[in-house]
PDB file of N, CA and C in Angstrom:
ATOM      1  N   MET A   1     114.025  49.838  99.725  1.00 86.00           N
ATOM      2  CA  MET A   1     113.074  49.677 100.799  1.00 86.00           C
ATOM      3  C   MET A   1     111.755  49.110 100.265  1.00 86.00           C
ATOM      4  N   MET A   2     111.251  49.634  99.153  1.00 88.00           N
ATOM      5  CA  MET A   2     109.959  49.176  98.637  1.00 88.00           C
ATOM      6  C   MET A   2     110.000  47.736  98.151  1.00 88.00           C
ATOM      7  N   ALA A   3     111.202  47.210  97.909  1.00 88.00           N
ATOM      8  CA  ALA A   3     111.336  45.843  97.406  1.00 88.00           C
ATOM      9  C   ALA A   3     111.435  44.810  98.529  1.00 88.00           C
ATOM     10  N   THR A   4     111.444  45.262  99.778  1.00 94.00           N
ATOM     11  CA  THR A   4     111.606  44.327 100.885  1.00 94.00           C
ATOM     12  C   THR A   4     110.303  43.592 101.186  1.00 94.00           C
ATOM     13  N   ASP A   5     110.450  42.416 101.750  1.00 94.00           N
ATOM     14  CA  ASP A   5     109.276  41.633 102.156  1.00 94.00           C
ATOM     15  C   ASP A   5     108.489  42.355 103.250  1.00 94.00           C
ATOM     16  N   GLU A   6     109.207  43.043 104.148  1.00 96.00           N
ATOM     17  CA  GLU A   6     108.540  43.764 105.235  1.00 96.00           C
ATOM     18  C   GLU A   6     107.643  44.875 104.673  1.00 96.00           C
ATOM     19  N   PHE A   7     108.141  45.596 103.675  1.00 94.00           N
ATOM     20  CA  PHE A   7     107.345  46.657 103.060  1.00 94.00           C
ATOM     21  C   PHE A   7     106.101  46.069 102.400  1.00 94.00           C
ATOM     22  N   LYS A   8     106.283  44.969 101.663  1.00 94.00           N
ATOM     23  CA  LYS A   8     105.156  44.311 101.007  1.00 94.00           C
ATOM     24  C   LYS A   8     104.135  43.859 102.046  1.00 94.00           C
ATOM     25  N   GLN A   9     104.617  43.301 103.144  1.00 96.00           N
ATOM     26  CA  GLN A   9     103.721  42.832 104.202  1.00 96.00           C
ATOM     27  C   GLN A   9     102.914  44.001 104.782  1.00 96.00           C
ATOM     28  N   GLN A  10     103.568  45.122 105.043  1.00 96.00           N
ATOM     29  CA  GLN A  10     102.875  46.292 105.582  1.00 96.00           C
ATOM     30  C   GLN A  10     101.866  46.854 104.577  1.00 96.00           C
ATOM     31  N   ARG A  11     102.238  46.861 103.306  1.00 96.00           N
ATOM     32  CA  ARG A  11     101.336  47.335 102.252  1.00 96.00           C
ATOM     33  C   ARG A  11     100.097  46.446 102.180  1.00 96.00           C
ATOM     34  N   ASP A  12     100.318  45.133 102.180  1.00 96.00           N
ATOM     35  CA  ASP A  12      99.208  44.183 102.124  1.00 96.00           C
ATOM     36  C   ASP A  12      98.313  44.290 103.358  1.00 96.00           C
ATOM     37  N   LEU A  13      98.923  44.485 104.515  1.00 97.00           N
ATOM     38  CA  LEU A  13      98.190  44.617 105.769  1.00 97.00           C
ATOM     39  C   LEU A  13      97.206  45.785 105.715  1.00 97.00           C
ATOM     40  N   ARG A  14      97.592  46.831 105.005  1.00 97.00           N
ATOM     41  CA  ARG A  14      96.767  48.036 104.909  1.00 97.00           C
ATOM     42  C   ARG A  14      95.871  48.056 103.672  1.00 97.00           C
ATOM     43  N   GLY A  15      95.924  46.985 102.888  1.00 97.00           N
ATOM     44  CA  GLY A  15      95.072  46.891 101.708  1.00 97.00           C
ATOM     45  C   GLY A  15      95.468  47.839 100.586  1.00 97.00           C
ATOM     46  N   LEU A  16      96.744  48.186 100.529  1.00 96.00           N
ATOM     47  CA  LEU A  16      97.225  49.105  99.503  1.00 96.00           C
ATOM     48  C   LEU A  16      97.721  48.341  98.288  1.00 96.00           C
ATOM     49  N   PHE A  17      97.654  48.967  97.124  1.00 94.00           N
ATOM     50  CA  PHE A  17      98.179  48.327  95.930  1.00 94.00           C
ATOM     51  C   PHE A  17      99.614  48.785  95.691  1.00 94.00           C
ATOM     52  N   GLU A  18     100.346  48.022  94.924  1.00 93.00           N
ATOM     53  CA  GLU A  18     101.749  48.323  94.646  1.00 93.00           C
ATOM     54  C   GLU A  18     101.852  49.546  93.745  1.00 93.00           C
ATOM     55  N   PHE A  19     102.612  50.533  94.166  1.00 92.00           N
ATOM     56  CA  PHE A  19     102.817  51.766  93.406  1.00 92.00           C
ATOM     57  C   PHE A  19     104.221  52.248  93.719  1.00 92.00           C
ATOM     58  N   ASN A  20     105.185  51.767  92.955  1.00 91.00           N
ATOM     59  CA  ASN A  20     106.594  52.018  93.248  1.00 91.00           C
ATOM     60  C   ASN A  20     107.178  53.087  92.335  1.00 91.00           C
ATOM     61  N   MET A  21     106.721  54.314  92.503  1.00 94.00           N
ATOM     62  CA  MET A  21     107.224  55.415  91.704  1.00 94.00           C
ATOM     63  C   MET A  21     107.851  56.429  92.654  1.00 94.00           C
ATOM     64  N   THR A  22     109.012  56.950  92.287  1.00 95.00           N
ATOM     65  CA  THR A  22     109.693  57.926  93.134  1.00 95.00           C
ATOM     66  C   THR A  22     110.347  58.995  92.269  1.00 95.00           C
ATOM     67  N   GLY A  23     110.845  60.019  92.915  1.00 97.00           N
ATOM     68  CA  GLY A  23     111.651  61.037  92.245  1.00 97.00           C
ATOM     69  C   GLY A  23     110.927  61.791  91.143  1.00 97.00           C
ATOM     70  N   LYS A  24     111.665  62.061  90.071  1.00 98.00           N
ATOM     71  CA  LYS A  24     111.138  62.848  88.957  1.00 98.00           C
ATOM     72  C   LYS A  24     109.944  62.171  88.295  1.00 98.00           C
ATOM     73  N   GLU A  25     109.980  60.856  88.223  1.00 98.00           N
ATOM     74  CA  GLU A  25     108.872  60.114  87.623  1.00 98.00           C
ATOM     75  C   GLU A  25     107.585  60.340  88.423  1.00 98.00           C
ATOM     76  N   LEU A  26     107.678  60.254  89.750  1.00 97.00           N
ATOM     77  CA  LEU A  26     106.515  60.481  90.611  1.00 97.00           C
ATOM     78  C   LEU A  26     106.042  61.927  90.507  1.00 97.00           C
ATOM     79  N   ASP A  27     106.968  62.865  90.503  1.00 98.00           N
ATOM     80  CA  ASP A  27     106.627  64.276  90.389  1.00 98.00           C
ATOM     81  C   ASP A  27     105.843  64.545  89.104  1.00 98.00           C
ATOM     82  N   ALA A  28     106.317  64.017  87.989  1.00 98.00           N
ATOM     83  CA  ALA A  28     105.637  64.203  86.707  1.00 98.00           C
ATOM     84  C   ALA A  28     104.259  63.543  86.723  1.00 98.00           C
ATOM     85  N   TYR A  29     104.158  62.370  87.307  1.00 98.00           N
ATOM     86  CA  TYR A  29     102.882  61.655  87.394  1.00 98.00           C
ATOM     87  C   TYR A  29     101.857  62.463  88.189  1.00 98.00           C
ATOM     88  N   VAL A  30     102.264  62.965  89.340  1.00 98.00           N
ATOM     89  CA  VAL A  30     101.351  63.727  90.199  1.00 98.00           C
ATOM     90  C   VAL A  30     100.897  65.002  89.488  1.00 98.00           C
ATOM     91  N   LYS A  31     101.827  65.704  88.860  1.00 99.00           N
ATOM     92  CA  LYS A  31     101.462  66.931  88.147  1.00 99.00           C
ATOM     93  C   LYS A  31     100.475  66.636  87.023  1.00 99.00           C
ATOM     94  N   ASN A  32     100.676  65.553  86.314  1.00 99.00           N
ATOM     95  CA  ASN A  32      99.769  65.164  85.240  1.00 99.00           C
ATOM     96  C   ASN A  32      98.384  64.823  85.795  1.00 99.00           C
ATOM     97  N   GLN A  33      98.341  64.081  86.888  1.00 98.00           N
ATOM     98  CA  GLN A  33      97.056  63.713  87.492  1.00 98.00           C
ATOM     99  C   GLN A  33      96.300  64.948  87.972  1.00 98.00           C
ATOM    100  N   VAL A  34      97.001  65.877  88.596  1.00 98.00           N
ATOM    101  CA  VAL A  34      96.366  67.107  89.078  1.00 98.00           C
ATOM    102  C   VAL A  34      95.790  67.888  87.902  1.00 98.00           C
ATOM    103  N   ALA A  35      96.530  67.979  86.810  1.00 98.00           N
ATOM    104  CA  ALA A  35      96.044  68.688  85.624  1.00 98.00           C
ATOM    105  C   ALA A  35      94.786  68.021  85.073  1.00 98.00           C
ATOM    106  N   GLN A  36      94.774  66.704  85.042  1.00 98.00           N
ATOM    107  CA  GLN A  36      93.592  65.989  84.551  1.00 98.00           C
ATOM    108  C   GLN A  36      92.385  66.207  85.460  1.00 98.00           C
ATOM    109  N   TYR A  37      92.586  66.132  86.770  1.00 97.00           N
ATOM    110  CA  TYR A  37      91.482  66.352  87.713  1.00 97.00           C
ATOM    111  C   TYR A  37      90.971  67.791  87.621  1.00 97.00           C
ATOM    112  N   ARG A  38      91.889  68.733  87.438  1.00 96.00           N
ATOM    113  CA  ARG A  38      91.498  70.133  87.300  1.00 96.00           C
ATOM    114  C   ARG A  38      90.603  70.308  86.069  1.00 96.00           C
ATOM    115  N   GLU A  39      90.987  69.699  84.961  1.00 96.00           N
ATOM    116  CA  GLU A  39      90.198  69.786  83.732  1.00 96.00           C
ATOM    117  C   GLU A  39      88.825  69.139  83.921  1.00 96.00           C
ATOM    118  N   GLN A  40      88.780  68.003  84.576  1.00 97.00           N
ATOM    119  CA  GLN A  40      87.492  67.349  84.836  1.00 97.00           C
ATOM    120  C   GLN A  40      86.599  68.225  85.709  1.00 97.00           C
ATOM    121  N   ALA A  41      87.180  68.862  86.707  1.00 97.00           N
ATOM    122  CA  ALA A  41      86.408  69.748  87.583  1.00 97.00           C
ATOM    123  C   ALA A  41      85.820  70.904  86.785  1.00 97.00           C
ATOM    124  N   LYS A  42      86.585  71.434  85.841  1.00 96.00           N
ATOM    125  CA  LYS A  42      86.071  72.514  84.989  1.00 96.00           C
ATOM    126  C   LYS A  42      84.920  72.015  84.126  1.00 96.00           C
ATOM    127  N   VAL A  43      85.077  70.847  83.520  1.00 95.00           N
ATOM    128  CA  VAL A  43      84.043  70.279  82.651  1.00 95.00           C
ATOM    129  C   VAL A  43      82.734  70.088  83.416  1.00 95.00           C
ATOM    130  N   PHE A  44      82.821  69.667  84.652  1.00 95.00           N
ATOM    131  CA  PHE A  44      81.625  69.420  85.457  1.00 95.00           C
ATOM    132  C   PHE A  44      81.152  70.655  86.227  1.00 95.00           C
ATOM    133  N   GLY A  45      81.785  71.783  85.974  1.00 94.00           N
ATOM    134  CA  GLY A  45      81.366  73.025  86.614  1.00 94.00           C
ATOM    135  C   GLY A  45      81.730  73.131  88.076  1.00 94.00           C
ATOM    136  N   LEU A  46      82.717  72.378  88.500  1.00 94.00           N
ATOM    137  CA  LEU A  46      83.122  72.395  89.909  1.00 94.00           C
ATOM    138  C   LEU A  46      84.254  73.379  90.177  1.00 94.00           C
ATOM    139  N   ALA A  47      84.880  73.874  89.112  1.00 87.00           N
ATOM    140  CA  ALA A  47      85.991  74.815  89.244  1.00 87.00           C
ATOM    141  C   ALA A  47      85.990  75.739  88.038  1.00 87.00           C
ATOM    142  N   LYS A  48      86.648  76.862  88.190  1.00 80.00           N
ATOM    143  CA  LYS A  48      86.732  77.820  87.082  1.00 80.00           C
ATOM    144  C   LYS A  48      88.038  77.673  86.353  1.00 80.00           C
TER     145      LYS A  48
END
């Protein structure tokens, strides 16, 4: 689905960038990003 011209057209229409990650790869990416944001929040005193 993400490789179709229609999907690309809809993505471009909304000003989104290409990000074709799914499944376990996406899950690991999101968990890593959340951990990094959590650490940054602690460094800046925004979270404990």
